[in-house]
């Protein structure tokens, strides 16, 4: 994400995107930041909230399912404190982590994979194969661009620490890859728990995964839904719209986004309508600031009362209007790697 998109949000602008930095497993020393508290969103389903801390790159949400044979973790965050929250929950439940499912390769969702593997060597990681193209394309280019900022005294030390961690992790990118590539949509069993698995090509990335638990009516959406704005750095908006249509057709009661609080069906539908309107506005001659203001106004009920969050929504949306208009209505990184079709 460009720096202008991050006024008041984070300074990962220097690495090209707010969503994709990662902390290396080698830097897993105890964190001075308190681990986030898990929230039980349905019986046997917890969310570890991500977030954007001052001068830090963000963590995405993690979701943990209680399964017959252990715990199933969906996305693993970035920072040591986020990983510690996942491991602490496993210890409290007195269960091993038996599987990780990554919804997509953005590094705020996969950076905990190596540490969780180290803690539970028997677990298996599942995802699409889109990370292969990312490691040779987007992530390699972002790493090269970010190195120049390490000596910039205007960049806060916390941000430079995250950049250094990013560089190490991208260098060790093979540790992020899945043990099992999800080849198509269908029902899969993880540790004895059957979940609906949907593989979506060409949406947030070249290959996204979202999950549905029919027993508890919980949908885990990854970055198909993010607040305060959609992260469009690697996006194919038309495929993204189609994916949201598929989610809407699923009888979920709780939807867990990649960033932000769990949503009711009504809240998801509000987000979906706002997303479609924002993409459509970006394809017109309406000014970028007007499109951004419309986005922020339309999702106001989802943002709470924090004025800073509304400012972030407008600033990030304005940036993404420019991204879309510069590349014919999509990111220049759209469809960076082939994946199996659902």
Tab-separated table of N, CA and C in Angstrom, residues 232-233 235 237 319-334:
chain	number	residue	atom	x	y	z
A	232	UNK	N	-7.048	-4.040	-1.915
A	232	UNK	CA	-7.136	-4.349	-3.340
A	232	UNK	C	-5.777	-4.437	-4.025
A	233	UNK	N	-4.705	-4.569	-3.250
A	233	UNK	CA	-3.360	-4.542	-3.837
A	233	UNK	C	-3.135	-5.650	-4.853
A	235	UNK	N	-5.824	-7.565	-6.188
A	235	UNK	CA	-7.209	-7.982	-6.375
A	235	UNK	C	-7.650	-8.043	-7.830
A	237	UNK	N	-11.312	-7.541	-8.970
A	237	UNK	CA	-12.603	-7.188	-8.368
A	237	UNK	C	-13.794	-7.988	-8.883
A	319	UNK	N	-7.003	5.814	-2.009
A	319	UNK	CA	-5.811	5.212	-2.597
A	319	UNK	C	-6.191	4.089	-3.558
A	320	UNK	N	-7.137	3.263	-3.151
A	320	UNK	CA	-7.485	2.111	-3.983
A	320	UNK	C	-8.245	2.501	-5.239
A	321	UNK	N	-8.941	3.624	-5.223
A	321	UNK	CA	-9.511	4.121	-6.475
A	321	UNK	C	-8.392	4.348	-7.485
A	322	UNK	N	-7.305	4.959	-7.048
A	322	UNK	CA	-6.169	5.186	-7.937
A	322	UNK	C	-5.577	3.870	-8.431
A	323	UNK	N	-5.458	2.892	-7.541
A	323	UNK	CA	-4.919	1.579	-7.929
A	323	UNK	C	-5.764	0.967	-9.038
A	324	UNK	N	-7.071	0.985	-8.859
A	324	UNK	CA	-7.954	0.370	-9.847
A	324	UNK	C	-7.928	1.130	-11.162
A	325	UNK	N	-7.963	2.456	-11.096
A	325	UNK	CA	-8.014	3.243	-12.328
A	325	UNK	C	-6.708	3.186	-13.104
A	326	UNK	N	-5.618	2.952	-12.423
A	326	UNK	CA	-4.327	2.870	-13.110
A	326	UNK	C	-4.153	1.561	-13.869
A	327	UNK	N	-5.033	0.593	-13.588
A	327	UNK	CA	-4.815	-0.747	-14.155
A	327	UNK	C	-6.094	-1.331	-14.750
A	328	UNK	N	-6.908	-0.473	-15.342
A	328	UNK	CA	-8.081	-0.955	-16.046
A	328	UNK	C	-9.128	-1.596	-15.154
A	329	UNK	N	-9.234	-1.142	-13.911
A	329	UNK	CA	-10.274	-1.642	-13.025
A	329	UNK	C	-9.866	-2.785	-12.136
A	330	UNK	N	-8.576	-3.100	-12.091
A	330	UNK	CA	-8.102	-4.161	-11.206
A	330	UNK	C	-6.657	-3.874	-10.826
A	331	UNK	N	-6.143	-4.647	-9.883
A	331	UNK	CA	-4.740	-4.520	-9.530
A	331	UNK	C	-3.852	-5.032	-10.656
A	332	UNK	N	-2.677	-4.452	-10.775
A	332	UNK	CA	-1.731	-4.970	-11.768
A	332	UNK	C	-1.225	-6.351	-11.386
A	333	UNK	N	-1.468	-6.770	-10.135
A	333	UNK	CA	-1.060	-8.100	-9.679
A	333	UNK	C	-2.193	-9.128	-9.771
A	334	UNK	N	-3.293	-8.763	-10.410
A	334	UNK	CA	-4.422	-9.685	-10.552
A	334	UNK	C	-3.981	-10.951	-11.261
